Amino acid sequence: MENDLELVREVENALHVDIIPGTEIMAQDVAGIHFVENESNQVLVPQPSNNPDDPLNWSPLWKGIVMASMFMIAFVNAFGPLAIAPQIPMYMAEWPGRTIADILQFTGVCILVLGFSNFLWVPMSTTFGRRWVSIFAGLVSLAACIWRANAHSYNSMMGASILHGIGAGTAETIPPVLIADVMFLNERGLWMNVYTWSYFGSLMVGPIVAGAMSDRYGWRSFWWFNVALYALMFLFQVLLHPETHYDRRHLVGSDATNDSSPPSKAASSEREKPTPTSSEGMHTITEHIDTVFRKGSPTKSQFIAFTRRASKKESWLSIWTPIKLFSFPIIEWTSFAFSWSASCFLMVNLTQSQVFAAPPYNMSAAAVGLTNFAPLIGGTVGMFVAGPLSDWVSMRATRKNKGIREPEMRLPTLIPFVILAIIGAFVTAYGYQNLWKMEVIVIVGYTLLGLQVTAISAIAMTYSIDSYKPIAGEILVSATVNKNLWGYGVSKFLTPWVISSGYVRPMMTIIGTSTLIYLFAIPLYIWGKNLRRMTKDSYVHKQ
């Protein structure tokens, strides 16, 4: 049997490129290697096995069901926690003596807990699988919403907010893991945008519904509505959501192996099909013809089995890895880009009631909630544009690069969205300060801030996941902990700063800091591969 390193050197010599984690070979018939393709003659990365129960082989129907569950996890879990903005006057009336800052702590504390809860959920999803963790976390959130609806004191509502933050944490980590489980590399940009839209879109829809329901039926009705949503999601997941965690360690050169060490050409078996030369597993294709691609389906055991899927060491690593990832420059940048694009949108969430419920606007809770249609529309545009655009930009650069794809090829897509974020923040800040017409602030400022949060978050996150695919869940833990720490800080300082200095100074500080972070994409575009080379031998590529 030929040496594995000889195969990778053969490919490197043929293409004159270093094959390191994140670098993907999208060209066909390199060094005599043939890869499985889709209908558009694109090489599939990662290559599926020959097993019909492999999630990569599932039919479009079953993949669609998983993506529907992914959407529900993100949307339902994020729907309630940040929806209280239109309800602030009602909470202040319910608990006299509490200030706006006090009420906003329901949001701030929930955000903080939500991020750190993933130190629990991600190790559990690695150990026991995605299905049961999603179901259990949903039940925790359902109980929290029942508690919220029945809260009769400020401290009781705060306790319910903390519990809700624990249960809702899966909205920020499980969906991208599901995408990585069932989707190929060339499909992830689109689905990551669907995820970011479903997550941030729910943050925009939530206040609309909260305002309308609270005006008509009282603020408790909104939390009973959340209970109904969680009950619906529970039934859907129990009946239709299969387990997507697939142990590829039995496959030669799978994602579980070191990405820089491909297997031998001779490796194959009756139930295993080799995969391509890539950082996610490199195999030669033999006489096997893939008869299960897009025809597979989950087995009964993928619905009912509750088994330990990882060793104790792997479980502990899934806790330690998100902490270690803060030392990886690419993931650190992604965490901050994700954090500050979200903080720019959080400015809207935290200030809309404070501005529009006061003179000269004097808008009702329902009317304040309706202003969130603007960022929802912007976020929807971002979803439909950013994902396909980043995929197109990356594929175009890949063709120019002789079929070699690097994760950094997505980064130029950030340029238009950063410009739009700056415009949106300026219009919102100066519009607030100078009491511009509500239509200008909402239609221009809110819409652009909604657009940037889905677009920039998805592009940044996809960049890191493309670079370190085996640890997609851990990347999301690092990013969300960072995001929610900053989110909690923004929720604490923004209102007092606005009261003392007006809207322009704090909001310009936030967008200025965000822009500075986005500018670091330039050195990453130039030297990102060198940074990935520094971590190519890390254990994270063997998980």
Tab-separated table of C-alpha atoms in Angstrom, residues 16 30 55 162 176 236 258 325 392 409 439 446 461 542:
chain	number	residue	atom	x	y	z
A	16	HIS	CA	1.374	23.570	-6.736
A	30	VAL	CA	-6.294	15.656	-10.100
A	55	PRO	CA	-27.122	12.287	6.336
A	162	ILE	CA	-32.544	33.218	33.277
A	176	PRO	CA	-25.047	25.520	12.138
A	236	PHE	CA	-42.353	18.283	15.120
A	258	ASN	CA	-6.249	14.845	10.532
A	325	LEU	CA	-10.447	28.628	20.064
A	392	TRP	CA	-20.716	32.959	-6.286
A	409	MET	CA	-12.329	33.766	-0.973
A	439	GLU	CA	-40.306	56.997	8.261
A	446	TYR	CA	-33.635	50.090	10.622
A	461	MET	CA	-19.436	32.435	10.435
A	542	LYS	CA	-9.169	15.204	14.483
